Every structure is written in structure tokens, then in C-alpha cells.
PDB file of C-alpha atoms in Angstrom:
ATOM      1  CA  MET A   1       0.000   0.000   0.000  1.00 93.00           C
ATOM      2  CA  LEU A   2       1.179   3.491  -0.815  1.00 96.00           C
ATOM      3  CA  LEU A   3       0.018   6.440   1.300  1.00 95.00           C
ATOM      4  CA  ILE A   4       1.023   9.894   0.049  1.00 95.00           C
ATOM      5  CA  ARG A   5       0.406  13.169   1.887  1.00 95.00           C
ATOM      6  CA  GLY A   6       1.213  16.725   0.882  1.00 94.00           C
ATOM      7  CA  GLU A   7       3.131  18.820   3.422  1.00 93.00           C
ATOM      8  CA  HIS A   8       0.402  21.505   3.394  1.00 93.00           C
ATOM      9  CA  ASP A   9      -2.598  19.151   3.401  1.00 93.00           C
ATOM     10  CA  GLY A  10      -5.312  20.871   5.428  1.00 92.00           C
ATOM     11  CA  ILE A  11      -7.679  17.897   5.268  1.00 94.00           C
ATOM     12  CA  ALA A  12      -5.644  14.843   6.287  1.00 90.00           C
ATOM     13  CA  ALA A  13      -3.611  15.534   9.443  1.00 93.00           C
ATOM     14  CA  MET A  14      -0.132  13.994   9.622  1.00 94.00           C
ATOM     15  CA  ALA A  15      -0.760  12.433  13.049  1.00 95.00           C
ATOM     16  CA  ASP A  16      -3.999  10.802  11.858  1.00 95.00           C
ATOM     17  CA  LEU A  17      -2.367   9.359   8.759  1.00 95.00           C
ATOM     18  CA  GLN A  18       0.636   8.083  10.702  1.00 96.00           C
ATOM     19  CA  ASP A  19      -1.722   6.350  13.140  1.00 97.00           C
ATOM     20  CA  PHE A  20      -3.707   4.833  10.260  1.00 96.00           C
ATOM     21  CA  PHE A  21      -0.512   3.766   8.486  1.00 96.00           C
ATOM     22  CA  GLY A  22       0.815   2.110  11.634  1.00 96.00           C
ATOM     23  CA  ARG A  23      -2.355   0.040  11.944  1.00 96.00           C
ATOM     24  CA  LEU A  24      -2.154  -1.369   8.413  1.00 95.00           C
ATOM     25  CA  PRO A  25      -1.459  -5.103   8.701  1.00 95.00           C
ATOM     26  CA  ASN A  26       0.427  -5.456   5.414  1.00 88.00           C
ATOM     27  CA  GLY A  27       4.194  -5.090   5.735  1.00 85.00           C
ATOM     28  CA  ASP A  28       4.456  -4.079   2.072  1.00 89.00           C
ATOM     29  CA  LYS A  29       3.636  -0.402   2.586  1.00 94.00           C
ATOM     30  CA  GLN A  30       5.172   3.021   2.123  1.00 96.00           C
ATOM     31  CA  PHE A  31       4.320   6.434   3.557  1.00 96.00           C
ATOM     32  CA  VAL A  32       5.448   9.421   1.481  1.00 96.00           C
ATOM     33  CA  SER A  33       5.234  13.066   2.525  1.00 95.00           C
ATOM     34  CA  LEU A  34       5.730  15.532  -0.335  1.00 95.00           C
ATOM     35  CA  SER A  35       7.018  19.029   0.363  1.00 93.00           C
ATOM     36  CA  HIS A  36       5.393  22.040  -1.308  1.00 92.00           C
ATOM     37  CA  ALA A  37       2.170  20.094  -1.890  1.00 92.00           C
ATOM     38  CA  ALA A  38      -1.381  20.176  -0.502  1.00 91.00           C
ATOM     39  CA  HIS A  39      -4.276  17.688  -0.604  1.00 90.00           C
ATOM     40  CA  ALA A  40      -4.956  17.304  -4.354  1.00 92.00           C
ATOM     41  CA  LEU A  41      -1.462  16.113  -5.192  1.00 90.00           C
ATOM     42  CA  HIS A  42      -2.182  14.990  -8.742  1.00 89.00           C
ATOM     43  CA  TYR A  43      -3.464  18.493  -9.659  1.00 89.00           C
ATOM     44  CA  GLY A  44      -0.781  20.563  -7.891  1.00 89.00           C
ATOM     45  CA  LEU A  45       2.190  22.389  -9.362  1.00 91.00           C
ATOM     46  CA  ASN A  46       4.509  19.667  -8.069  1.00 91.00           C
ATOM     47  CA  ARG A  47       2.411  16.774  -9.363  1.00 94.00           C
ATOM     48  CA  ALA A  48       5.524  15.287 -10.978  1.00 95.00           C
ATOM     49  CA  GLN A  49       6.697  14.399  -7.440  1.00 95.00           C
ATOM     50  CA  PHE A  50       3.399  12.584  -6.828  1.00 95.00           C
ATOM     51  CA  TRP A  51       3.633  10.598 -10.067  1.00 97.00           C
ATOM     52  CA  HIS A  52       7.282   9.801  -9.379  1.00 96.00           C
ATOM     53  CA  ALA A  53       6.354   8.300  -5.980  1.00 96.00           C
ATOM     54  CA  VAL A  54       3.520   6.290  -7.557  1.00 97.00           C
ATOM     55  CA  HIS A  55       5.746   4.987 -10.358  1.00 97.00           C
ATOM     56  CA  ALA A  56       8.561   4.099  -7.935  1.00 97.00           C
ATOM     57  CA  PHE A  57       6.147   2.151  -5.734  1.00 96.00           C
ATOM     58  CA  LEU A  58       4.527   0.271  -8.624  1.00 96.00           C
ATOM     59  CA  SER A  59       7.801  -0.581 -10.323  1.00 96.00           C
ATOM     60  CA  MET A  60       9.625  -1.781  -7.211  1.00 94.00           C
ATOM     61  CA  PRO A  61      10.946  -5.309  -7.675  1.00 93.00           C
ATOM     62  CA  PRO A  62       9.511  -8.007  -5.412  1.00 89.00           C
ATOM     63  CA  PRO A  63      11.392  -8.712  -2.188  1.00 85.00           C
ATOM     64  CA  VAL A  64      13.791 -11.643  -2.135  1.00 87.00           C
ATOM     65  CA  ALA A  65      13.221 -14.199   0.612  1.00 80.00           C
ATOM     66  CA  ALA A  66      16.100 -15.585   2.686  1.00 76.00           C
ATOM     67  CA  SER A  67      16.168 -18.594   0.343  1.00 72.00           C
ATOM     68  CA  GLY A  68      17.167 -16.320  -2.522  1.00 65.00           C
ATOM     69  CA  ARG A  69      13.847 -16.744  -4.346  1.00 67.00           C
ATOM     70  CA  ALA A  70      11.347 -13.962  -4.843  1.00 64.00           C
ATOM     71  CA  ALA A  71       8.856 -13.930  -1.968  1.00 63.00           C
ATOM     72  CA  GLY A  72       5.671 -15.719  -2.986  1.00 62.00           C
ATOM     73  CA  ALA A  73       7.318 -17.650  -5.829  1.00 59.00           C
ATOM     74  CA  ASP A  74       6.137 -21.223  -6.242  1.00 59.00           C
ATOM     75  CA  SER A  75       8.557 -23.806  -4.882  1.00 53.00           C
ATOM     76  CA  GLU A  76       9.954 -26.442  -7.199  1.00 51.00           C
ATOM     77  CA  LYS A  77       8.589 -29.955  -6.774  1.00 44.00           C
TER      78      LYS A  77
END
């Protein structure tokens, strides 16, 4: 899960989002705070930062388990 907040967001308070983020059960999560941005990140002047964070999250390679195989990969029989 990706949670992005603008530094000047007057709707979603940082403390509330951090609490929500901490309660998410999935370990595959990222919290991003963008400077010089408000609530509607994808419409703002610095929307390229928003899209960069989204792209980076979606294109991240899968984690590698201790066995050296990608986590969730089927085991050989």
C-alpha cells in the first residue's frame, strides 16, 4: 500500500495518517510526505513528485526471501 500526503494538506492531518498507516497489517507499505504540496497532489504544481512516488512504488521489484527466491514464488517440486 502506498500512502502519500502533501506537506500543506489541510484535510488529512499527519498524526492521523501516521496512526492509520501504523495500523495497516500489510508489511508491504510506504508512507510518502511531499514538500510544497497540498491535498490534491495529482493536480498541484509539483504533481511530478506525486507521479514519481507512484511509479517508484509500482515498479519496485519483489522482495527476495532468505532462500534467494522472490517472496511468494512457487517452490519447485
